[in-house]
CSV table of C-alpha atoms in Angstrom, one decimal:
chain,number,residue,atom,x,y,z
A,7,UNK,CA,95.4,137.6,-3.5
A,8,UNK,CA,96.4,140.9,-5.3
A,9,UNK,CA,95.0,143.9,-3.4
A,10,UNK,CA,93.8,146.8,-5.4
A,11,UNK,CA,92.7,150.2,-4.1
A,12,UNK,CA,89.5,150.8,-6.0
A,13,UNK,CA,86.7,153.3,-5.8
A,14,UNK,CA,84.1,152.3,-3.2
A,15,UNK,CA,80.9,151.2,-4.8
A,16,UNK,CA,78.9,149.4,-2.0
A,17,UNK,CA,75.2,150.2,-2.3
A,18,UNK,CA,74.6,150.3,1.5
A,19,UNK,CA,70.9,150.7,2.5
A,20,UNK,CA,70.1,151.7,-1.1
A,21,UNK,CA,70.8,148.0,-1.9
A,22,UNK,CA,67.6,147.1,-0.1
A,23,UNK,CA,65.7,148.6,-2.9
A,24,UNK,CA,67.9,148.7,-6.0
A,25,UNK,CA,70.5,146.5,-7.7
A,26,UNK,CA,68.3,143.6,-8.7
A,27,UNK,CA,65.1,142.7,-10.4
A,28,UNK,CA,62.9,144.1,-7.7
A,29,UNK,CA,61.0,140.9,-7.0
A,30,UNK,CA,58.2,140.6,-4.4
A,31,UNK,CA,60.5,138.8,-2.0
A,32,UNK,CA,62.9,141.7,-2.0
A,33,UNK,CA,60.1,144.1,-1.0
A,34,UNK,CA,59.1,141.6,1.8
A,35,UNK,CA,62.8,141.5,2.9
A,36,UNK,CA,62.9,145.3,3.2
A,37,UNK,CA,59.5,145.6,4.8
A,38,UNK,CA,60.4,142.9,7.3
A,39,UNK,CA,63.5,144.9,8.3
A,40,UNK,CA,61.6,148.2,8.6
A,41,UNK,CA,58.7,146.7,10.6
A,42,UNK,CA,61.3,144.9,12.8
A,43,UNK,CA,63.0,148.2,13.6
A,44,UNK,CA,59.6,149.8,14.2
A,45,UNK,CA,58.5,147.1,16.7
A,46,UNK,CA,61.8,147.4,18.6
A,47,UNK,CA,61.3,151.2,18.9
A,48,UNK,CA,57.7,150.5,20.1
A,49,UNK,CA,59.0,148.0,22.7
A,50,UNK,CA,61.5,150.6,24.0
A,51,UNK,CA,58.6,153.2,24.3
A,52,UNK,CA,56.4,150.6,25.9
A,53,UNK,CA,59.0,149.8,28.6
A,54,UNK,CA,59.6,153.5,29.2
A,55,UNK,CA,55.9,154.1,29.7
A,56,UNK,CA,55.1,151.1,31.9
A,57,UNK,CA,58.2,151.6,34.0
A,58,UNK,CA,56.7,154.9,35.2
A,59,UNK,CA,54.4,152.7,37.5
A,60,UNK,CA,57.4,152.1,39.6
A,61,UNK,CA,57.4,155.8,40.6
A,62,UNK,CA,53.8,155.8,41.9
A,63,UNK,CA,50.3,156.1,40.7
A,64,UNK,CA,50.5,159.8,39.8
A,65,UNK,CA,53.5,159.2,37.6
A,66,UNK,CA,51.8,156.3,35.9
A,67,UNK,CA,48.6,158.3,35.2
A,68,UNK,CA,50.7,161.2,33.9
A,69,UNK,CA,52.6,158.9,31.5
A,70,UNK,CA,49.4,157.2,30.3
A,71,UNK,CA,47.9,160.6,29.8
A,72,UNK,CA,50.7,161.6,27.5
A,73,UNK,CA,50.2,158.6,25.3
A,74,UNK,CA,46.4,158.5,25.1
A,75,UNK,CA,45.7,161.0,22.4
A,76,UNK,CA,44.6,160.3,18.8
A,77,UNK,CA,48.2,160.5,17.5
A,78,UNK,CA,49.3,157.7,19.7
A,79,UNK,CA,46.1,155.7,19.0
A,80,UNK,CA,47.0,155.9,15.3
A,81,UNK,CA,50.5,155.0,16.2
A,82,UNK,CA,49.3,151.9,18.0
A,83,UNK,CA,47.4,150.9,14.9
A,84,UNK,CA,50.6,151.2,12.8
A,85,UNK,CA,52.4,149.0,15.4
A,86,UNK,CA,49.6,146.4,15.1
A,87,UNK,CA,49.9,146.5,11.3
A,88,UNK,CA,53.7,146.1,11.6
A,89,UNK,CA,53.1,143.2,13.9
A,90,UNK,CA,50.6,141.5,11.6
A,91,UNK,CA,53.1,141.6,8.7
A,92,UNK,CA,56.2,140.8,10.7
A,93,UNK,CA,54.6,137.8,12.4
A,94,UNK,CA,53.1,136.2,9.3
A,95,UNK,CA,56.2,136.9,7.1
A,96,UNK,CA,58.4,135.7,9.9
A,97,UNK,CA,56.6,132.3,9.9
A,98,UNK,CA,57.2,132.1,6.2
A,99,UNK,CA,60.9,132.9,6.7
A,100,UNK,CA,61.3,130.3,9.5
A,101,UNK,CA,59.8,127.7,7.1
A,102,UNK,CA,61.9,128.7,4.1
A,103,UNK,CA,65.1,129.1,6.0
A,104,UNK,CA,64.7,125.6,7.3
A,105,UNK,CA,64.6,124.4,3.7
A,106,UNK,CA,60.8,123.9,3.4
A,107,UNK,CA,59.1,125.0,0.3
A,108,UNK,CA,62.2,125.9,-1.7
A,109,UNK,CA,62.3,122.7,-3.7
A,110,UNK,CA,65.0,120.1,-4.3
A,111,UNK,CA,68.1,120.8,-6.4
A,112,UNK,CA,67.2,120.4,-10.1
A,113,UNK,CA,68.8,120.5,-13.5
A,114,UNK,CA,68.8,124.2,-14.5
A,115,UNK,CA,67.1,124.4,-17.8
A,116,UNK,CA,66.2,127.8,-19.3
A,117,UNK,CA,63.8,129.5,-18.4
A,118,UNK,CA,65.1,128.7,-14.9
A,119,UNK,CA,62.6,127.9,-12.1
A,120,UNK,CA,64.2,128.9,-8.8
A,121,UNK,CA,63.5,128.5,-5.1
A,122,UNK,CA,61.8,131.9,-5.3
A,123,UNK,CA,59.2,130.5,-7.6
A,124,UNK,CA,58.8,127.4,-5.5
A,125,UNK,CA,58.0,129.3,-2.3
A,126,UNK,CA,55.8,132.0,-3.9
A,127,UNK,CA,52.6,130.4,-2.6
A,128,UNK,CA,54.0,130.6,0.9
A,129,UNK,CA,54.8,134.3,0.4
A,130,UNK,CA,51.3,135.1,-1.0
A,131,UNK,CA,49.7,133.0,1.8
A,132,UNK,CA,51.6,134.9,4.5
A,133,UNK,CA,50.5,138.2,2.9
A,134,UNK,CA,46.8,137.0,2.9
A,135,UNK,CA,47.0,136.0,6.5
A,136,UNK,CA,48.6,139.3,7.4
A,137,UNK,CA,45.8,141.0,5.6
A,138,UNK,CA,43.1,139.1,7.5
A,139,UNK,CA,44.8,140.0,10.8
A,140,UNK,CA,44.9,143.6,9.7
A,141,UNK,CA,41.2,143.7,8.8
A,142,UNK,CA,40.3,142.2,12.2
A,143,UNK,CA,42.6,144.7,13.9
A,144,UNK,CA,41.1,147.6,12.0
A,145,UNK,CA,37.6,146.5,13.1
A,146,UNK,CA,38.8,146.3,16.7
A,147,UNK,CA,40.6,149.7,16.6
A,148,UNK,CA,38.1,151.8,14.7
A,149,UNK,CA,34.7,150.1,14.7
A,150,UNK,CA,34.2,147.9,17.8
A,151,UNK,CA,36.2,150.2,20.0
B,10,UNK,CA,61.3,150.8,-28.2
B,11,UNK,CA,61.9,152.3,-31.6
B,12,UNK,CA,63.4,150.5,-34.7
B,13,UNK,CA,66.2,153.1,-34.8
B,14,UNK,CA,69.5,152.1,-36.5
B,15,UNK,CA,71.4,153.7,-33.7
B,16,UNK,CA,71.6,152.8,-30.0
B,17,UNK,CA,72.8,155.0,-27.1
B,18,UNK,CA,75.2,153.4,-24.7
B,19,UNK,CA,75.5,155.3,-21.4
B,20,UNK,CA,78.6,154.0,-19.7
B,21,UNK,CA,79.8,154.6,-16.1
B,22,UNK,CA,83.5,155.7,-16.5
B,23,UNK,CA,86.1,155.8,-13.8
B,24,UNK,CA,89.9,156.3,-14.3
B,25,UNK,CA,91.7,156.2,-11.0
B,26,UNK,CA,94.5,158.4,-12.4
B,27,UNK,CA,92.2,161.1,-13.6
B,28,UNK,CA,88.7,161.0,-12.0
B,29,UNK,CA,87.8,161.8,-8.4
B,30,UNK,CA,84.5,159.9,-8.8
B,31,UNK,CA,82.7,157.9,-11.4
B,32,UNK,CA,80.9,159.8,-14.2
B,33,UNK,CA,78.6,158.9,-17.1
B,34,UNK,CA,79.7,159.1,-20.7
B,35,UNK,CA,77.4,158.6,-23.8
B,36,UNK,CA,78.2,156.8,-27.0
B,37,UNK,CA,76.0,156.4,-30.0
B,38,UNK,CA,76.7,153.4,-32.1
B,39,UNK,CA,75.1,151.4,-34.9
B,40,UNK,CA,72.4,148.9,-33.9
B,41,UNK,CA,72.7,145.5,-35.6
B,42,UNK,CA,70.4,142.4,-35.5
B,43,UNK,CA,71.3,140.0,-32.7
B,44,UNK,CA,73.7,142.5,-31.2
B,45,UNK,CA,74.7,141.7,-27.6
B,46,UNK,CA,75.6,144.3,-25.0
B,47,UNK,CA,79.2,143.0,-25.2
B,48,UNK,CA,79.2,143.5,-29.0
B,49,UNK,CA,78.3,147.2,-28.5
B,50,UNK,CA,81.2,147.6,-26.0
B,51,UNK,CA,83.6,146.2,-28.6
B,52,UNK,CA,82.2,148.6,-31.2
B,53,UNK,CA,82.8,151.6,-28.9
B,54,UNK,CA,86.4,150.4,-28.2
B,55,UNK,CA,87.2,149.9,-31.8
B,56,UNK,CA,85.6,153.0,-33.2
B,57,UNK,CA,85.1,155.7,-30.5
B,58,UNK,CA,87.1,155.3,-27.4
B,59,UNK,CA,90.0,152.8,-27.1
B,60,UNK,CA,90.4,153.6,-23.4
B,61,UNK,CA,87.1,152.0,-22.3
B,62,UNK,CA,87.8,149.1,-19.9
B,63,UNK,CA,85.8,146.0,-19.0
B,64,UNK,CA,86.4,142.2,-18.6
B,65,UNK,CA,85.4,139.6,-21.1
B,66,UNK,CA,86.7,136.4,-22.5
B,67,UNK,CA,84.5,133.6,-23.8
B,68,UNK,CA,81.6,135.6,-25.3
B,69,UNK,CA,79.2,132.6,-24.5
B,70,UNK,CA,78.2,132.9,-20.9
B,71,UNK,CA,80.7,130.4,-19.6
B,72,UNK,CA,83.7,132.3,-18.2
B,73,UNK,CA,81.8,134.7,-16.0
B,74,UNK,CA,84.0,137.7,-16.7
B,75,UNK,CA,81.6,140.2,-18.2
B,76,UNK,CA,79.1,140.6,-15.3
B,77,UNK,CA,78.0,144.2,-15.1
B,78,UNK,CA,74.9,146.3,-14.2
B,79,UNK,CA,72.9,146.5,-17.4
B,80,UNK,CA,69.9,148.9,-17.2
B,81,UNK,CA,70.0,148.5,-13.4
B,82,UNK,CA,70.2,144.7,-13.3
B,83,UNK,CA,73.3,142.5,-12.8
B,84,UNK,CA,73.7,140.5,-16.1
B,85,UNK,CA,76.4,139.0,-18.3
B,86,UNK,CA,77.1,141.4,-21.2
B,87,UNK,CA,77.7,138.6,-23.6
B,88,UNK,CA,74.5,136.8,-22.7
B,89,UNK,CA,72.2,139.8,-23.0
B,90,UNK,CA,70.9,141.0,-26.4
B,91,UNK,CA,70.2,144.7,-26.8
B,92,UNK,CA,66.8,143.8,-28.2
B,93,UNK,CA,65.7,142.0,-25.1
B,94,UNK,CA,66.2,145.1,-22.9
B,95,UNK,CA,63.3,146.8,-24.7
B,96,UNK,CA,64.9,150.2,-24.3
B,97,UNK,CA,66.6,152.8,-26.5
B,98,UNK,CA,69.3,153.3,-24.0
B,99,UNK,CA,71.8,150.8,-22.7
B,100,UNK,CA,73.0,152.0,-19.3
B,101,UNK,CA,76.1,150.1,-18.1
B,102,UNK,CA,77.8,150.3,-14.7
B,103,UNK,CA,80.2,148.1,-12.8
B,104,UNK,CA,78.7,145.5,-10.5
B,105,UNK,CA,77.8,147.2,-7.3
B,106,UNK,CA,79.0,146.1,-3.8
B,107,UNK,CA,82.6,145.8,-5.2
B,108,UNK,CA,85.2,148.5,-5.5
B,109,UNK,CA,85.7,149.9,-9.0
B,110,UNK,CA,89.1,149.3,-10.4
B,111,UNK,CA,88.4,151.1,-13.7
B,112,UNK,CA,85.3,151.8,-15.8
B,113,UNK,CA,83.3,148.6,-15.8
B,114,UNK,CA,85.9,146.5,-14.0
B,115,UNK,CA,84.9,145.6,-10.4
B,116,UNK,CA,87.4,144.3,-7.8
B,117,UNK,CA,86.0,140.8,-7.2
B,118,UNK,CA,88.9,139.8,-4.8
B,119,UNK,CA,86.7,140.0,-1.6
B,120,UNK,CA,84.3,137.4,-3.2
B,121,UNK,CA,87.1,135.1,-4.1
B,122,UNK,CA,88.7,135.5,-0.7
B,123,UNK,CA,85.3,134.5,0.9
B,124,UNK,CA,85.0,131.6,-1.6
B,125,UNK,CA,88.5,130.4,-0.7
B,126,UNK,CA,87.8,130.6,3.1
B,127,UNK,CA,85.0,128.1,2.7
B,128,UNK,CA,87.2,125.4,1.2
B,129,UNK,CA,85.6,124.9,-2.2
B,130,UNK,CA,87.2,121.6,-2.9
B,131,UNK,CA,86.9,117.9,-1.9
B,132,UNK,CA,88.1,117.5,1.6
B,133,UNK,CA,89.0,113.9,2.6
B,134,UNK,CA,90.3,112.4,5.8
B,135,UNK,CA,92.1,109.6,4.0
B,136,UNK,CA,94.9,111.9,2.9
B,137,UNK,CA,96.9,109.1,1.4
B,138,UNK,CA,94.1,108.3,-1.1
B,139,UNK,CA,93.6,112.0,-1.8
B,140,UNK,CA,97.2,112.7,-2.5
B,141,UNK,CA,98.0,109.4,-4.3
B,142,UNK,CA,94.7,108.3,-5.8
B,143,UNK,CA,94.3,104.6,-6.7
B,144,UNK,CA,91.0,105.1,-8.4
B,145,UNK,CA,87.8,107.2,-8.6
B,146,UNK,CA,85.5,107.9,-5.7
B,147,UNK,CA,82.2,106.2,-6.5
B,148,UNK,CA,79.0,108.2,-6.7
B,149,UNK,CA,75.5,107.4,-7.9
B,150,UNK,CA,73.5,109.5,-10.3
B,151,UNK,CA,71.1,110.3,-7.5
B,152,UNK,CA,73.9,111.5,-5.3
B,153,UNK,CA,75.1,113.7,-8.1
B,154,UNK,CA,71.8,115.5,-8.3
B,155,UNK,CA,72.2,116.7,-4.7
B,156,UNK,CA,74.8,119.3,-5.8
B,157,UNK,CA,74.9,119.3,-9.6
B,158,UNK,CA,72.8,122.4,-9.9
B,159,UNK,CA,75.1,124.4,-7.7
B,160,UNK,CA,78.2,123.3,-9.5
B,161,UNK,CA,77.2,125.3,-12.6
B,162,UNK,CA,78.3,128.5,-10.8
B,163,UNK,CA,80.7,130.6,-13.0
B,164,UNK,CA,81.7,133.1,-10.2
B,165,UNK,CA,80.5,136.1,-12.2
B,166,UNK,CA,79.5,138.1,-9.1
B,167,UNK,CA,76.0,139.0,-10.3
B,168,UNK,CA,74.4,137.4,-7.2
B,169,UNK,CA,76.8,139.3,-4.9
B,170,UNK,CA,75.8,142.6,-6.7
B,171,UNK,CA,72.1,141.9,-6.3
B,172,UNK,CA,72.2,140.7,-2.6
B,173,UNK,CA,70.7,143.4,-0.3
B,174,UNK,CA,72.4,141.9,2.7
B,175,UNK,CA,75.9,142.0,1.1
B,176,UNK,CA,75.1,145.6,0.1
B,177,UNK,CA,75.1,146.6,3.8
B,178,UNK,CA,77.3,144.0,5.4
B,179,UNK,CA,80.8,143.4,4.0
B,180,UNK,CA,81.5,140.7,6.7
B,181,UNK,CA,78.8,138.5,5.2
B,182,UNK,CA,80.3,135.9,2.8
B,183,UNK,CA,77.6,136.5,0.2
B,184,UNK,CA,75.5,134.1,-2.0
B,185,UNK,CA,78.3,132.8,-4.3
B,186,UNK,CA,80.7,131.5,-1.6
B,187,UNK,CA,77.9,130.1,0.5
B,188,UNK,CA,76.3,128.3,-2.4
B,189,UNK,CA,79.6,126.8,-3.2
B,190,UNK,CA,80.1,125.7,0.4
B,191,UNK,CA,76.8,123.8,0.2
B,192,UNK,CA,77.8,122.4,-3.2
B,193,UNK,CA,80.7,120.6,-1.5
B,194,UNK,CA,78.9,119.8,1.8
B,195,UNK,CA,76.3,118.0,-0.3
B,196,UNK,CA,78.9,116.0,-2.3
B,197,UNK,CA,79.1,112.4,-1.0
B,198,UNK,CA,82.9,112.4,-1.9
B,199,UNK,CA,83.5,115.2,0.6
B,200,UNK,CA,84.2,115.0,4.3
B,201,UNK,CA,84.7,118.8,5.0
B,202,UNK,CA,81.4,119.7,6.6
B,203,UNK,CA,83.0,120.0,10.1
B,204,UNK,CA,85.8,122.2,8.8
B,205,UNK,CA,83.5,124.5,6.9
B,206,UNK,CA,81.1,124.7,9.9
B,207,UNK,CA,83.7,126.8,11.7
B,208,UNK,CA,83.1,129.6,9.2
B,209,UNK,CA,79.5,128.9,8.5
B,210,UNK,CA,78.5,129.2,12.2
B,211,UNK,CA,79.9,132.8,12.5
B,212,UNK,CA,78.9,136.2,11.1
B,213,UNK,CA,80.2,135.2,7.7
B,214,UNK,CA,77.8,132.3,7.5
B,215,UNK,CA,74.3,131.9,6.0
B,216,UNK,CA,72.4,133.4,8.9
B,217,UNK,CA,72.4,136.9,7.6
B,218,UNK,CA,70.4,135.7,4.5
B,219,UNK,CA,66.7,136.4,4.8
B,220,UNK,CA,65.6,135.2,1.4
B,221,UNK,CA,65.3,138.4,-0.6
B,222,UNK,CA,65.8,135.9,-3.5
B,223,UNK,CA,67.6,138.4,-5.8
B,224,UNK,CA,70.7,136.2,-6.1
B,225,UNK,CA,68.6,133.4,-7.7
B,226,UNK,CA,66.7,135.8,-9.9
B,227,UNK,CA,69.8,137.3,-11.5
B,228,UNK,CA,71.9,134.2,-11.7
B,229,UNK,CA,72.7,133.7,-15.4
B,230,UNK,CA,73.3,130.0,-15.0
B,231,UNK,CA,70.2,129.0,-13.0
B,232,UNK,CA,72.4,128.0,-10.0
B,233,UNK,CA,69.8,129.2,-7.4
B,234,UNK,CA,72.2,130.3,-4.6
B,235,UNK,CA,69.2,131.1,-2.3
B,236,UNK,CA,68.1,127.5,-2.5
B,237,UNK,CA,71.6,126.2,-1.6
B,238,UNK,CA,71.8,128.6,1.3
B,239,UNK,CA,68.4,127.6,2.8
B,240,UNK,CA,69.2,123.9,2.4
B,241,UNK,CA,72.6,124.5,4.1
B,242,UNK,CA,70.8,126.3,7.0
B,243,UNK,CA,68.6,123.2,7.5
B,244,UNK,CA,71.7,121.0,7.6
B,245,UNK,CA,73.4,123.3,10.2
B,246,UNK,CA,70.3,123.4,12.4
B,247,UNK,CA,69.9,119.6,12.2
B,248,UNK,CA,73.6,119.3,13.1
B,249,UNK,CA,73.2,121.6,16.0
B,250,UNK,CA,70.3,119.5,17.3
B,251,UNK,CA,72.4,116.3,16.6
B,252,UNK,CA,69.8,115.1,14.2
B,253,UNK,CA,71.8,115.5,11.0
B,254,UNK,CA,72.5,112.3,9.2
B,255,UNK,CA,75.9,112.7,7.6
B,256,UNK,CA,76.3,111.0,4.3
B,257,UNK,CA,78.6,108.1,4.1
B,258,UNK,CA,81.9,109.0,2.5
B,259,UNK,CA,82.1,107.7,-1.0
B,260,UNK,CA,84.7,104.9,-1.2
B,261,UNK,CA,87.1,104.3,-4.0
B,262,UNK,CA,85.1,102.6,-6.7
B,263,UNK,CA,86.4,99.1,-7.7
B,264,UNK,CA,88.0,98.9,-11.0
B,265,UNK,CA,86.1,96.9,-13.7
B,266,UNK,CA,87.5,93.4,-14.0
B,267,UNK,CA,86.3,92.3,-17.4
B,268,UNK,CA,86.9,95.4,-19.4
B,269,UNK,CA,89.4,95.4,-22.3
B,270,UNK,CA,91.4,98.5,-23.3
B,271,UNK,CA,90.7,99.7,-26.8
B,272,UNK,CA,94.0,99.5,-28.8
B,273,UNK,CA,93.5,102.9,-30.4
B,274,UNK,CA,93.4,104.7,-27.0
B,275,UNK,CA,96.9,105.8,-26.0
B,276,UNK,CA,98.2,105.6,-22.5
B,277,UNK,CA,97.9,108.6,-20.2
B,278,UNK,CA,101.0,110.7,-20.1
B,279,UNK,CA,103.4,110.3,-17.1
B,280,UNK,CA,102.6,112.3,-14.0
B,281,UNK,CA,104.5,115.6,-13.8
B,282,UNK,CA,104.0,116.2,-10.1
C-alpha cells in the first residue's frame, strides 16, 4: 500500500462529542466512559481512606474526619448517580453487545432502519431504571438521612 | 433557510507544499434546483479555483469516493442535495480520523490495511476447488440474508470518521473492516472464521466498540456496521464458550442435468490465467 505523509486529522477525545449525528447512544457512550473514570477514581480514594485502618484507630478516625464534610457528602451523591447510570447502561451494553435487541440482518431500504433504532427501547428503559435508582438514592441521601 | 440564488461554500483547504495547517476558504456560487454538494464543488473548480482537490467518480452513491464532512456530518457529496442541509452555508472538510493528503482528500490507506488484514474474501479449505473451480458453491436465499446487508458496503470511510472509538484509538480496526469480517464469517461459502479470529480476539477486534451507533447512523448505504459488530461479538463469545454452531461449508452445487443451452448465448471466453 502506498504510504503518504498527510496532515494529522484524528479527532481524539473531541471525537466523543463531534463528527457524527449526535445521536442519543453517542451521548450514552461518552457518559458511560466519564462515569466509569469517575467510579475508578472513587475506588482509589475509597481504598486509600479505608487502608488507614491498618495504621490504628486514631489514623482511621482522622481519615474519616477528613471525608465527612458536606463537600464529600455531595461527592458521594455524585458517585451514586454515576453508579446508577453506569450500572443500568452497562446492563444494556452487555445485552446489545451479545447481539440481543439489535435485530437481524435486513434488506437496506431507504429510509434505513438500523440496529440503533431496534435497541432504542433498551436505551430508554435503562435510562428510566437509572432515574428510578437516582430518585431512591436522592431520598436516602437528603430526605431519609 | 433563504431562497437566495447564491450559496456559500466554506471549504477546508490544505496544500502540503504551501500550508502549515489546514485553513478555511469561502466561495460563493450560484444555487440551482436539485444541486448536490458535489455539483457545487465542480462549479468552484470550473469557475473559481481549479486547484481545489477532492475525490469523486460515479456521482450516484456507488463508488464511495466522495465521502467528506458536510456541515459536521460524514456524508457522500454526490448523495447529498444542498437543499436537504437546510442551511445557507455548506461547510466541507475532509473526513476526520484520517490524515489529510490535500484539501478534501483523506488518506484512507489505514482503513484499507485493516480491511485487508481481516481477509475480506472467501476462505476455503478445499484449495483445489477454490483455485480450479468445477462449479458454484450452493447457497440458499435464507443463507444469503445472513450477510447480504453487510455486503452493500462501498468503503467510503464515513463510518470510520464518525466512530468515537476510532477517533481516540488508531489500533482499533474500525467499523468498516469489522463489518466486512462479519460479512464473510456469516457467509456459508466461507471457512475463514478461525483465521480471522486471530485478529478479532486482539486489540484490533470488536471489543473496543461500545455501541455509540454513529457508524450505522451515517452509513449512506444502510449497511449498519454496528449490527454486524454486535452479531460478531456474539459469535466470538459463543465460540469461546465452545457453544458456537459453525455453519456447514457450502458444497459445490450439482450442475442441472436437463437444462439446454440457448443457441444465441455464446460460449465463455477462454481463461486467461
